[in-house]
Structures are given as C-alpha cells and as structure tokens.
Tab-separated table of C-alpha atoms in Angstrom:
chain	number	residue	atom	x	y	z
U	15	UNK	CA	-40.932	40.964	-58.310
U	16	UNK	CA	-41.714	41.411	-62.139
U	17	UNK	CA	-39.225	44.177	-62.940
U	18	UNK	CA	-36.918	41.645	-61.443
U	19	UNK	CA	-37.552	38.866	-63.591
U	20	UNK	CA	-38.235	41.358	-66.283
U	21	UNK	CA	-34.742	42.454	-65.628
U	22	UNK	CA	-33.257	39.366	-66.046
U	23	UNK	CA	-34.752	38.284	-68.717
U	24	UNK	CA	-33.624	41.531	-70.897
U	25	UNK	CA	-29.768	40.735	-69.233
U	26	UNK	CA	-30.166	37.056	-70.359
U	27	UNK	CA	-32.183	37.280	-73.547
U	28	UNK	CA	-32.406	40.990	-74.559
U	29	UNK	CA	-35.458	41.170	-74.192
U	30	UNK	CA	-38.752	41.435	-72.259
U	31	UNK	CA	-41.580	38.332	-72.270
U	32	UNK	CA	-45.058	39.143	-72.870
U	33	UNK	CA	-46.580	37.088	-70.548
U	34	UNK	CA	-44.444	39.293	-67.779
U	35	UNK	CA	-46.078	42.508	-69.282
U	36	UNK	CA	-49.994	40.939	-69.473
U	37	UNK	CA	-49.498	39.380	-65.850
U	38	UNK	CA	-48.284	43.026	-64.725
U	39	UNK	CA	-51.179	44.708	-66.433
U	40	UNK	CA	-53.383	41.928	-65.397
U	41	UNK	CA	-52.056	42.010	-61.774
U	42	UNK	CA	-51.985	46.229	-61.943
U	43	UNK	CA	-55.237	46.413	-63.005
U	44	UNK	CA	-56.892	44.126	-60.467
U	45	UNK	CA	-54.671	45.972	-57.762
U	46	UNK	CA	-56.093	49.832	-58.785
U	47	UNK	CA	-60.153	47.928	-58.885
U	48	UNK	CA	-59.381	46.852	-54.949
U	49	UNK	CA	-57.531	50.138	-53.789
U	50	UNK	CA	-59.925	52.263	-56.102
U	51	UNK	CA	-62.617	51.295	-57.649
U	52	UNK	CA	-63.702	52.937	-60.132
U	53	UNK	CA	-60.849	55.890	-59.683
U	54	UNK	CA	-58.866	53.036	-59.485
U	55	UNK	CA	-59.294	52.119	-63.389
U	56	UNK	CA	-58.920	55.641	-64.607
U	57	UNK	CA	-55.534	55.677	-62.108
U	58	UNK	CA	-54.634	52.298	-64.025
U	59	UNK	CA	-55.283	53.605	-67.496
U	60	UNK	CA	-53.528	57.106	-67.168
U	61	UNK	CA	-50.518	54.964	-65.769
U	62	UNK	CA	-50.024	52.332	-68.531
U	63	UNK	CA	-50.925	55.089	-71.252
U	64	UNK	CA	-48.531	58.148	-70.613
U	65	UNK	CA	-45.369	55.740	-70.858
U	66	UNK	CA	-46.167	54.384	-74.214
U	67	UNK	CA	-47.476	58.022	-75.434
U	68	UNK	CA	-44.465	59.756	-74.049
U	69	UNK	CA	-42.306	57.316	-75.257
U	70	UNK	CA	-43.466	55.983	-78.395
U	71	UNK	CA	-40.866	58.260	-80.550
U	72	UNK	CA	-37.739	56.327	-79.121
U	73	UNK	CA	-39.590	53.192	-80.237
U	74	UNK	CA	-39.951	54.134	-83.429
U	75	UNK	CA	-36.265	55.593	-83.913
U	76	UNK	CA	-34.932	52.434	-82.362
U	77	UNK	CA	-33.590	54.103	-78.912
U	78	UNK	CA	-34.921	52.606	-76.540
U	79	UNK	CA	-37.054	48.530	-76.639
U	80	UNK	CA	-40.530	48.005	-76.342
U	81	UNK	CA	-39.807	46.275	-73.354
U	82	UNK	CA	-38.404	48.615	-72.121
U	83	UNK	CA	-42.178	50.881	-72.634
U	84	UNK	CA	-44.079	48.377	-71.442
U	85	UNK	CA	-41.943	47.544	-68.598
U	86	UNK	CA	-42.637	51.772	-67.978
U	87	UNK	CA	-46.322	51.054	-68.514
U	88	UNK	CA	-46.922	48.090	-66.139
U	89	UNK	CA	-45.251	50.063	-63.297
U	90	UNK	CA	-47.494	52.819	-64.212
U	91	UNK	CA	-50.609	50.347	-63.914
U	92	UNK	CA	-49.773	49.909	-60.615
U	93	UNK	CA	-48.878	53.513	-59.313
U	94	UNK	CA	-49.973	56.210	-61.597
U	95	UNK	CA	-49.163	58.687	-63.900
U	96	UNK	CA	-47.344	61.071	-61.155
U	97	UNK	CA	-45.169	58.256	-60.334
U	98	UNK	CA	-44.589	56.562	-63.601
U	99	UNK	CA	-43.198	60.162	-64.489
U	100	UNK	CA	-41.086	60.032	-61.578
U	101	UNK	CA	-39.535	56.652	-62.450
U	102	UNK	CA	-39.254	57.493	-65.824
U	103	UNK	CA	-37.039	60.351	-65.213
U	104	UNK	CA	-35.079	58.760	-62.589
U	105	UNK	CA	-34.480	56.106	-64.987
U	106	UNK	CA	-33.296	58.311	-67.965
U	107	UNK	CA	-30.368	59.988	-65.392
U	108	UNK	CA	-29.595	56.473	-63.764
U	109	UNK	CA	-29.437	55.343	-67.702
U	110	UNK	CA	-27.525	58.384	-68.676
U	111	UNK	CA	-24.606	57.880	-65.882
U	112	UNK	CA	-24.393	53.662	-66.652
U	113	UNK	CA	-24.099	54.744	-69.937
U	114	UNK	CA	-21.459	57.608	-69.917
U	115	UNK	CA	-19.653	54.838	-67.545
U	116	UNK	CA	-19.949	52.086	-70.158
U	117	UNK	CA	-18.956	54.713	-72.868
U	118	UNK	CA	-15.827	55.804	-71.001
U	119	UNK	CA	-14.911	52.137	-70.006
U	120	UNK	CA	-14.871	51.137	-73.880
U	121	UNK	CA	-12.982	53.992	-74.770
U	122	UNK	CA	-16.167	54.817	-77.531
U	123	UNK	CA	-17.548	58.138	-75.219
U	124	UNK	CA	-15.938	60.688	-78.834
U	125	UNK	CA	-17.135	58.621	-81.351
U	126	UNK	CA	-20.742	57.840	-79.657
U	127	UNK	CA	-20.692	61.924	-79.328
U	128	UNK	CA	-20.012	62.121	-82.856
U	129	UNK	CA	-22.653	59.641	-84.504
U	130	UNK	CA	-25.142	61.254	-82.144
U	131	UNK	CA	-24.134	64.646	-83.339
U	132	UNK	CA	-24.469	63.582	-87.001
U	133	UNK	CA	-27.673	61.742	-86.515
U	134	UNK	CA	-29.728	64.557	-84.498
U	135	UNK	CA	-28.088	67.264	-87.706
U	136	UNK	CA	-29.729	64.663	-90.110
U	137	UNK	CA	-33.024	64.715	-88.127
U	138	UNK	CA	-33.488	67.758	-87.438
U	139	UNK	CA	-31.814	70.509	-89.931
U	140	UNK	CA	-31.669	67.707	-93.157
U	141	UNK	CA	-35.334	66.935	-91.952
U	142	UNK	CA	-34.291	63.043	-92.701
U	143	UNK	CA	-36.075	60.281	-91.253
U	144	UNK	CA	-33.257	58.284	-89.820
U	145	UNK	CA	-32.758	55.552	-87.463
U	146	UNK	CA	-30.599	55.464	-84.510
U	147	UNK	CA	-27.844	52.706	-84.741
U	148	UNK	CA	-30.006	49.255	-84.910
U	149	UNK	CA	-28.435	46.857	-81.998
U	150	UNK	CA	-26.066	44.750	-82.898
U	151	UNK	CA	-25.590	41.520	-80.504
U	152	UNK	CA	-21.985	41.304	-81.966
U	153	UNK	CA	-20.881	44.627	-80.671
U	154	UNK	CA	-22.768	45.847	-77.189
U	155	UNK	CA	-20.070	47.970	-76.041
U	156	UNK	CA	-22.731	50.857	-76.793
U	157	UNK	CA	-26.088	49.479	-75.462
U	158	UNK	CA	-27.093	48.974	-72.178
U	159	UNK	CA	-30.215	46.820	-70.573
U	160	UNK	CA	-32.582	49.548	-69.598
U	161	UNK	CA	-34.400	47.742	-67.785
U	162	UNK	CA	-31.066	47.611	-65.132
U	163	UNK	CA	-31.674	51.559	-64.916
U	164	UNK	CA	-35.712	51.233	-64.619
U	165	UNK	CA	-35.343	48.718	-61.561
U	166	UNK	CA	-33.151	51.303	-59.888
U	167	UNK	CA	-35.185	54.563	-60.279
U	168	UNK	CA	-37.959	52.204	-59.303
U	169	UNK	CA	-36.427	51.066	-56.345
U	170	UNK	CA	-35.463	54.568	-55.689
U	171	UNK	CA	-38.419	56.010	-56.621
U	172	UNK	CA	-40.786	53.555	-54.231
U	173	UNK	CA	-38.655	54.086	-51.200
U	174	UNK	CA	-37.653	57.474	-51.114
C-alpha cells in the first residue's frame, strides 16, 4: 500500500512525502523486530542501507530522485538486501523499456543518445564533474516517474 500512494504522489506532485518514507521505515522496522528479532534489525538495516549506498551516485548526478532511494530503501526495510537487489534491478530494465518507449513516442530516442554520449565523454575521459540534465517541469518528454517502474518490479518481484 505505500509504494502505491508513494506512486501517486510522485505522478501527481513529482515527488515522494516524507512522512510515507518514516511510516515505511517505521512500519519495516517494527515488521523485521516481530518476524526476527534481533536478526530481524540487522535484516532491516542491511535492507534500507544498500539502496541508498548503491545508489547514492545517481543522486548526486541528478539521475534518478531521492524518492525514488528511499522508496528503494523502505522496501528493503521490509524484505532485505537479497530482495531489495532484486527489485532494484527489475526496476532499472522495467525503467529502461518505459523509457526507450517514451523516448521513441516523442521522437527524442537520437538526441537523448547524443547528450548521454556527450555527458558520460565529459565524465569520464574530460574527468569533469557534470550534472545530468536537471528536470525541467516544462518539458517531461524525457523523464519518467520511477517510482511507476519500482511498483512493477516490486509487484513482480513479490509474486514471482
């Protein structure tokens, strides 16, 4: 139920309350102390953690919301690291395809190939510190709502 209203809330507002993300770690946490005990807080903290390590780099070049982490994290409160992994993945290649669909849709797929060309030769053979595109509520034709993508590798992931 909270990566549904955390979905909608990115669709409607772009972006992702708080108070979903401390209920969710609240809720998580309480959740791994009844199923586990004491494993059950180390389960809790590997979970939240390894999203927001893994991830923290997008952050910080503007790829991906924090949100969007934290939304990662609070799912990986409640089922682990092996899972969170799993959903994190899942969501990347469900991301990927809504993305390359959007892209194509627009007509934008060549000149999104392009700036991403440029930007990863200014990163990594200029060796500048650059920031990807900053979002731009005017023009959305090359975002998506990740958090559309993490409720269906969750889904996916959970009932496989």
């Amino acid at each position: 139920m909270l990566v549904i209203c955390a979905m909608v809330q990115d669709i409607k507002q772009s972006k992702v309350s708080n108070y979903f993300i401390f209920s969710g770690y609240i809720c998580s946490l309480i959740f791994q102390i009844i199923i586990g005990q004491v494993n059950g807080v180390k389960v809790w903290g590997l979970g939240v953690i390894i999203p927001i390590v893994c991830l923290c780099l997008l952050f910080y070049t503007k790829m991906l919301g924090a949100g969007d982490i934290k939304l990662f994290s609070v799912i990986g409160g409640f089922y682990g690291a092996d899972k969170i992994i799993e959903v994190m993945i899942a969501a990347f290649l469900v991301g990927a395809l809504l993305a390359l669909a959007k892209l194509l849709y627009y007509g934008i797929l060549v000149k999104r190939l392009c700036y991403f060309y440029h930007y990863m030769k200014c990163i990594l053979i200029k060796k500048e510190r650059l920031f990807y595109e900053d979002y731009n509520k005017k023009n959305t034709a090359h975002t998506i709502h990740f958090t559309i993508p993490i409720f269906l590798a969750f889904q996916y992931t959970i009932l496989k």
